[in-house]
Coordinates of C-alpha atoms in Angstrom, one line a residue:
M1 CA -22.4 -21.1 6.3
K2 CA -21.4 -17.4 6.3
K3 CA -23.1 -15.4 3.6
F4 CA -22.2 -11.8 2.7
D5 CA -24.6 -8.9 2.6
L6 CA -23.8 -6.5 -0.3
Q7 CA -25.0 -3.8 2.0
I8 CA -22.4 -4.6 4.7
F9 CA -20.5 -1.4 4.4
G10 CA -23.5 0.9 4.8
G11 CA -24.8 0.4 1.2
S12 CA -22.3 2.8 -0.3
R13 CA -21.3 2.1 -3.9
S14 CA -18.5 4.7 -3.9
A15 CA -15.2 3.4 -5.3
L16 CA -11.9 4.4 -3.7
I17 CA -10.2 7.5 -5.0
R18 CA -6.4 7.5 -5.2
N19 CA -6.0 10.1 -2.5
Q20 CA -7.6 7.7 0.0
I21 CA -4.3 5.8 0.1
A22 CA -1.3 7.7 1.5
D23 CA 2.3 6.7 0.9
Y24 CA 5.2 7.6 3.3
L25 CA 8.9 7.2 2.9
E26 CA 11.4 7.4 5.8
V27 CA 14.0 10.1 5.2
G28 CA 16.5 11.0 7.9
G29 CA 14.5 9.2 10.5
K30 CA 11.2 11.0 9.7
M31 CA 8.2 9.8 7.7
E32 CA 7.7 12.0 4.6
L33 CA 4.6 12.0 2.5
C34 CA 4.9 10.9 -1.1
G35 CA 2.5 13.6 -2.5
I36 CA 3.4 16.7 -4.5
G37 CA 5.3 15.7 -7.6
F38 CA 4.1 12.1 -7.7
T39 CA 1.8 11.4 -10.6
K40 CA 1.8 7.6 -10.1
L41 CA 2.6 5.2 -7.3
D42 CA 0.9 1.9 -8.0
E43 CA 0.9 -1.5 -6.1
S44 CA 1.3 -4.8 -7.9
P45 CA 1.2 -7.7 -5.3
G46 CA 2.9 -10.1 -7.8
A47 CA 1.3 -13.3 -6.6
Q48 CA 3.4 -16.3 -7.5
S49 CA 1.6 -19.6 -8.2
D50 CA 2.4 -23.2 -8.6
S51 CA 0.2 -25.5 -10.6
T52 CA -0.1 -29.2 -10.4
T53 CA -2.2 -31.7 -12.4
Y54 CA -2.9 -34.8 -10.4
I55 CA -3.0 -38.2 -12.3
N56 CA -6.7 -38.6 -11.8
E57 CA -7.5 -35.1 -13.0
V58 CA -7.5 -33.2 -16.3
T59 CA -7.5 -29.7 -14.9
S60 CA -4.6 -28.4 -12.9
S61 CA -4.9 -27.1 -9.3
A62 CA -3.1 -23.9 -8.4
D63 CA -1.7 -22.7 -5.1
I64 CA -0.3 -19.2 -4.3
I65 CA 3.2 -19.8 -3.0
G66 CA 4.6 -16.3 -2.5
Y67 CA 4.6 -12.7 -3.6
E68 CA 6.9 -10.3 -5.4
T69 CA 5.3 -7.0 -4.5
E70 CA 6.3 -4.0 -6.5
F71 CA 5.3 -0.3 -6.4
S72 CA 5.9 1.4 -9.8
Y73 CA 6.2 5.2 -9.6
E74 CA 6.5 8.3 -11.8
F75 CA 7.1 11.8 -10.5
D76 CA 7.9 15.3 -11.7
A77 CA 11.3 16.4 -10.1
V78 CA 10.4 18.7 -7.3
P79 CA 13.6 18.9 -5.2
S80 CA 11.9 20.5 -2.1
Q81 CA 9.9 17.2 -1.6
K82 CA 12.1 15.1 0.6
A83 CA 10.6 11.7 -0.2
L84 CA 10.8 12.3 -3.9
Y85 CA 14.3 13.7 -3.8
S86 CA 15.5 10.8 -1.7
L87 CA 14.3 8.4 -4.5
W88 CA 15.8 10.7 -7.1
K89 CA 19.2 10.6 -5.4
D90 CA 19.3 6.8 -5.5
G91 CA 19.4 6.9 -9.3
R92 CA 21.5 10.0 -9.6
D93 CA 24.2 8.7 -7.2
H94 CA 24.0 5.1 -8.4
H95 CA 23.1 3.7 -4.9
T96 CA 23.2 -0.1 -4.6
G97 CA 22.4 -2.6 -1.9
A98 CA 21.3 -1.2 1.5
D99 CA 22.0 2.4 0.3
A100 CA 19.1 2.0 -2.2
Q101 CA 16.7 0.6 0.4
H102 CA 14.0 2.5 2.3
V103 CA 11.3 2.1 4.9
Y104 CA 8.0 2.7 3.1
V105 CA 4.5 2.7 4.6
R106 CA 1.2 2.5 2.7
V107 CA -1.7 3.9 4.7
E108 CA -5.4 3.1 4.1
L109 CA -7.1 6.5 4.8
F110 CA -10.5 5.0 4.0
N111 CA -10.1 2.5 6.9
P112 CA -9.9 4.5 10.2
I113 CA -9.2 2.9 13.6
G114 CA -11.3 4.4 16.3
T115 CA -12.3 8.1 16.4
L116 CA -10.2 10.6 14.6
S117 CA -9.1 13.9 16.3
K118 CA -6.5 16.7 16.0
E119 CA -4.3 14.8 18.4
K120 CA -4.7 11.3 16.9
A121 CA -5.7 10.0 13.4
E122 CA -4.9 6.3 13.1
F123 CA -5.5 4.1 10.0
T124 CA -4.7 0.5 9.0
A125 CA -1.3 0.4 7.3
R126 CA 1.5 -1.8 6.0
Q127 CA 5.2 -1.2 6.4
F128 CA 7.7 -2.5 3.8
I129 CA 11.4 -2.4 3.3
V130 CA 11.8 -1.6 -0.4
S131 CA 14.7 -1.5 -2.9
N132 CA 14.5 1.5 -5.2
E133 CA 15.1 0.8 -8.9
V134 CA 15.3 4.1 -10.7
S135 CA 14.6 3.5 -14.4
D136 CA 14.6 6.9 -16.2
F137 CA 15.1 10.6 -15.9
T138 CA 13.4 12.3 -18.8
G139 CA 12.4 15.8 -20.1
N140 CA 12.5 17.5 -23.4
G141 CA 13.3 21.2 -23.9
G142 CA 10.9 23.4 -22.1
E143 CA 9.3 20.5 -20.2
K144 CA 9.4 19.3 -16.6
I145 CA 12.1 16.8 -15.7
S146 CA 10.4 13.6 -14.5
A147 CA 11.6 10.2 -13.2
S148 CA 10.2 6.7 -13.1
G149 CA 11.1 3.5 -11.3
T150 CA 10.0 0.7 -9.1
L151 CA 10.1 0.0 -5.4
H152 CA 10.7 -3.7 -4.9
A153 CA 9.5 -5.2 -1.6
V154 CA 12.2 -6.9 0.5
G155 CA 10.7 -9.7 2.5
D156 CA 7.2 -9.6 4.0
P157 CA 5.1 -6.5 4.9
V158 CA 4.6 -5.6 8.5
F159 CA 0.9 -5.0 9.4
G160 CA -0.1 -2.3 11.8
K161 CA -1.5 1.2 12.1
F162 CA -0.2 4.6 11.1
D163 CA -1.0 7.9 12.9
T164 CA -1.0 10.7 10.3
V165 CA -0.8 13.3 13.1
T166 CA 2.4 12.0 14.7
K167 CA 3.6 10.2 11.6
T168 CA 4.4 7.0 13.4
F169 CA 3.8 3.4 12.5
T170 CA 2.9 0.8 15.2
E171 CA 3.0 -2.9 14.4
G172 CA 0.1 -5.1 15.4
G173 CA -3.2 -6.7 14.4
F174 CA -5.3 -3.5 14.4
K175 CA -8.7 -3.5 12.7
G176 CA -10.3 -0.5 10.9
K177 CA -13.9 0.3 10.1
Y178 CA -14.2 -2.2 7.2
D179 CA -12.2 -5.0 8.9
L180 CA -14.6 -4.8 11.9
A181 CA -17.6 -5.0 9.5
L182 CA -16.2 -8.3 8.0
D183 CA -15.8 -9.7 11.5
D184 CA -19.5 -9.6 12.4
E185 CA -20.5 -13.0 13.7
E186 CA -23.4 -13.5 11.4
V187 CA -23.5 -11.7 8.1
T188 CA -26.6 -12.5 6.0
E189 CA -28.0 -11.7 2.6
P190 CA -30.9 -9.2 2.6
G191 CA -34.2 -10.8 3.5
E192 CA -32.6 -14.1 4.7
D193 CA -33.8 -15.5 8.1
T194 CA -30.9 -16.1 10.4
E195 CA -32.6 -18.7 12.5

Protein backbone atom coordinates (compact mmCIF):
# COMPACT_ATOMS: atom_id res chain seq x y z
CA MET A 1 0.00 0.00 0.00
CA LYS A 2 1.32 3.40 -0.96
CA LYS A 3 1.70 5.82 1.95
CA PHE A 4 2.47 9.46 1.66
CA ASP A 5 5.29 11.33 3.32
CA LEU A 6 4.29 14.80 4.45
CA GLN A 7 7.86 15.85 3.62
CA ILE A 8 7.49 14.74 -0.02
CA PHE A 9 7.75 18.24 -1.42
CA GLY A 10 10.95 19.13 0.35
CA GLY A 11 9.36 19.85 3.71
CA SER A 12 8.10 23.28 2.72
CA ARG A 13 4.96 24.47 4.46
CA SER A 14 4.57 27.52 2.25
CA ALA A 15 1.12 27.98 0.78
CA LEU A 16 0.64 29.13 -2.79
CA ILE A 17 0.32 32.87 -3.37
CA ARG A 18 -2.07 34.07 -6.09
CA ASN A 19 0.72 35.32 -8.37
CA GLN A 20 1.98 31.72 -8.69
CA ILE A 21 -0.92 31.01 -11.05
CA ALA A 22 -0.92 32.98 -14.30
CA ASP A 23 -3.94 33.47 -16.56
CA TYR A 24 -3.76 34.13 -20.30
CA LEU A 25 -6.49 35.02 -22.78
CA GLU A 26 -6.09 34.77 -26.55
CA VAL A 27 -6.64 38.12 -28.23
CA GLY A 28 -6.03 38.53 -31.94
CA GLY A 29 -4.17 35.23 -32.15
CA LYS A 30 -1.77 36.11 -29.31
CA MET A 31 -1.84 35.08 -25.66
CA GLU A 32 -2.24 38.11 -23.40
CA LEU A 33 -1.64 38.04 -19.65
CA CYS A 34 -4.60 38.73 -17.37
CA GLY A 35 -2.67 40.84 -14.90
CA ILE A 36 -2.82 44.59 -14.40
CA GLY A 37 -6.38 45.68 -13.69
CA PHE A 38 -7.58 42.29 -12.47
CA THR A 39 -8.34 42.19 -8.74
CA LYS A 40 -9.90 38.71 -8.83
CA LEU A 41 -9.89 35.70 -11.16
CA ASP A 42 -11.02 32.64 -9.19
CA GLU A 43 -11.64 29.04 -10.23
CA SER A 44 -14.66 27.00 -9.14
CA PRO A 45 -14.48 23.42 -10.51
CA GLY A 46 -18.23 22.97 -9.91
CA ALA A 47 -18.17 19.21 -9.43
CA GLN A 48 -21.56 17.61 -10.15
CA SER A 49 -22.51 14.59 -8.07
CA ASP A 50 -25.13 11.87 -8.21
CA SER A 51 -26.19 10.12 -5.00
CA THR A 52 -27.82 6.71 -4.66
CA THR A 53 -29.01 4.83 -1.60
CA TYR A 54 -29.04 1.10 -2.23
CA ILE A 55 -31.81 -1.03 -0.70
CA ASN A 56 -29.49 -2.70 1.80
CA GLU A 57 -27.95 0.57 2.99
CA VAL A 58 -29.01 3.55 5.06
CA THR A 59 -26.32 5.94 3.82
CA SER A 60 -26.16 7.12 0.23
CA SER A 61 -23.17 6.68 -2.04
CA ALA A 62 -22.06 9.61 -4.18
CA ASP A 63 -20.30 9.64 -7.54
CA ILE A 64 -18.82 12.64 -9.32
CA ILE A 65 -20.43 12.63 -12.74
CA GLY A 66 -19.21 15.89 -14.29
CA TYR A 67 -17.99 19.44 -13.84
CA GLU A 68 -19.33 22.92 -14.54
CA THR A 69 -16.14 24.92 -14.17
CA GLU A 70 -16.39 28.68 -13.78
CA PHE A 71 -13.85 31.47 -13.36
CA SER A 72 -15.34 34.53 -11.66
CA TYR A 73 -13.49 37.79 -12.22
CA GLU A 74 -13.40 41.42 -11.22
CA PHE A 75 -11.24 44.10 -12.77
CA ASP A 76 -10.65 47.83 -12.87
CA ALA A 77 -11.18 49.08 -16.42
CA VAL A 78 -7.68 49.62 -17.85
CA PRO A 79 -8.25 49.90 -21.63
CA SER A 80 -4.57 49.42 -22.50
CA GLN A 81 -4.69 45.84 -21.15
CA LYS A 82 -5.75 43.72 -24.13
CA ALA A 83 -7.13 40.68 -22.26
CA LEU A 84 -9.16 42.85 -19.94
CA TYR A 85 -10.48 45.09 -22.72
CA SER A 86 -11.49 42.05 -24.80
CA LEU A 87 -13.68 40.81 -21.93
CA TRP A 88 -15.04 44.34 -21.42
CA LYS A 89 -16.06 44.56 -25.07
CA ASP A 90 -18.11 41.36 -24.84
CA GLY A 91 -20.43 43.06 -22.37
CA ARG A 92 -20.32 46.50 -23.93
CA ASP A 93 -21.10 45.19 -27.42
CA HIS A 94 -23.57 42.50 -26.22
CA HIS A 95 -21.64 39.63 -27.81
CA THR A 96 -23.40 36.26 -27.87
CA GLY A 97 -22.56 32.69 -28.90
CA ALA A 98 -19.13 32.19 -30.46
CA ASP A 99 -18.46 35.95 -30.36
CA ALA A 100 -18.41 35.76 -26.53
CA GLN A 101 -16.07 32.74 -26.43
CA HIS A 102 -12.33 32.85 -25.82
CA VAL A 103 -9.30 30.58 -25.49
CA TYR A 104 -8.13 30.82 -21.88
CA VAL A 105 -5.04 29.20 -20.34
CA ARG A 106 -4.37 28.76 -16.62
CA VAL A 107 -0.65 28.29 -15.92
CA GLU A 108 0.83 26.77 -12.74
CA LEU A 109 3.99 28.84 -12.22
CA PHE A 110 4.75 26.84 -9.07
CA ASN A 111 5.05 23.62 -11.12
CA PRO A 112 7.93 24.02 -13.63
CA ILE A 113 8.78 21.46 -16.28
CA GLY A 114 12.53 21.00 -16.60
CA THR A 115 15.06 23.79 -16.23
CA LEU A 116 13.94 27.37 -16.73
CA SER A 117 15.98 29.74 -18.92
CA LYS A 118 15.68 33.03 -20.77
CA GLU A 119 14.83 31.06 -23.93
CA LYS A 120 12.34 28.60 -22.41
CA ALA A 121 10.19 28.63 -19.26
CA GLU A 122 7.61 25.82 -19.33
CA PHE A 123 5.00 25.07 -16.69
CA THR A 124 2.05 22.71 -16.36
CA ALA A 125 -1.10 24.31 -17.73
CA ARG A 126 -4.70 23.76 -18.76
CA GLN A 127 -6.40 25.31 -21.76
CA PHE A 128 -10.13 26.04 -21.79
CA ILE A 129 -12.67 27.41 -24.20
CA VAL A 130 -14.76 29.81 -22.11
CA SER A 131 -17.96 31.80 -22.63
CA ASN A 132 -17.71 35.27 -21.10
CA GLU A 133 -20.70 36.38 -19.03
CA VAL A 134 -20.25 40.06 -18.15
CA SER A 135 -22.41 40.89 -15.13
CA ASP A 136 -21.74 44.50 -14.14
CA PHE A 137 -19.99 47.72 -14.99
CA THR A 138 -19.85 49.90 -11.88
CA GLY A 139 -18.27 53.11 -10.61
CA ASN A 140 -19.48 56.03 -8.50
CA GLY A 141 -18.43 59.62 -9.05
CA GLY A 142 -14.68 60.03 -8.63
CA GLU A 143 -14.11 56.26 -8.51
CA LYS A 144 -12.54 53.81 -10.93
CA ILE A 145 -14.85 52.01 -13.35
CA SER A 146 -14.82 48.30 -12.66
CA ALA A 147 -16.40 45.21 -14.16
CA SER A 148 -17.32 41.76 -12.94
CA GLY A 149 -18.37 38.55 -14.60
CA THR A 150 -17.78 34.85 -15.07
CA LEU A 151 -15.93 32.76 -17.62
CA HIS A 152 -17.89 29.51 -18.11
CA ALA A 153 -15.91 26.51 -19.37
CA VAL A 154 -17.18 25.02 -22.64
CA GLY A 155 -16.38 21.30 -22.67
CA ASP A 156 -13.37 19.66 -21.05
CA PRO A 157 -10.01 21.31 -20.38
CA VAL A 158 -6.99 20.41 -22.49
CA PHE A 159 -3.96 19.47 -20.39
CA GLY A 160 -0.45 20.44 -21.40
CA LYS A 161 2.32 22.95 -20.84
CA PHE A 162 2.72 26.67 -21.39
CA ASP A 163 5.95 28.48 -22.22
CA THR A 164 5.85 31.95 -20.64
CA VAL A 165 8.72 33.12 -22.88
CA THR A 166 7.14 32.25 -26.24
CA LYS A 167 3.57 32.38 -24.84
CA THR A 168 2.61 29.10 -26.47
CA PHE A 169 0.52 26.19 -25.20
CA THR A 170 1.39 22.60 -26.10
CA GLU A 171 -1.07 19.77 -25.48
CA GLY A 172 0.23 16.63 -23.78
CA GLY A 173 0.77 14.69 -20.58
CA PHE A 174 3.64 16.77 -19.25
CA LYS A 175 4.69 16.51 -15.62
CA GLY A 176 6.03 19.30 -13.47
CA LYS A 177 8.13 19.28 -10.32
CA TYR A 178 5.31 18.28 -7.97
CA ASP A 179 3.74 15.74 -10.35
CA LEU A 180 7.05 13.91 -10.57
CA ALA A 181 7.32 13.83 -6.77
CA LEU A 182 3.91 12.12 -6.56
CA ASP A 183 5.03 9.53 -9.13
CA ASP A 184 7.87 8.20 -6.97
CA GLU A 185 7.59 4.39 -6.91
CA GLU A 186 7.64 4.07 -3.15
CA VAL A 187 6.57 6.92 -0.96
CA THR A 188 6.76 6.20 2.75
CA GLU A 189 5.99 7.88 6.00
CA PRO A 190 8.98 9.21 7.99
CA GLY A 191 10.68 6.41 9.89
CA GLU A 192 8.78 3.61 8.11
CA ASP A 193 10.80 0.63 6.88
CA THR A 194 10.21 0.01 3.16
CA GLU A 195 11.21 -3.66 3.24
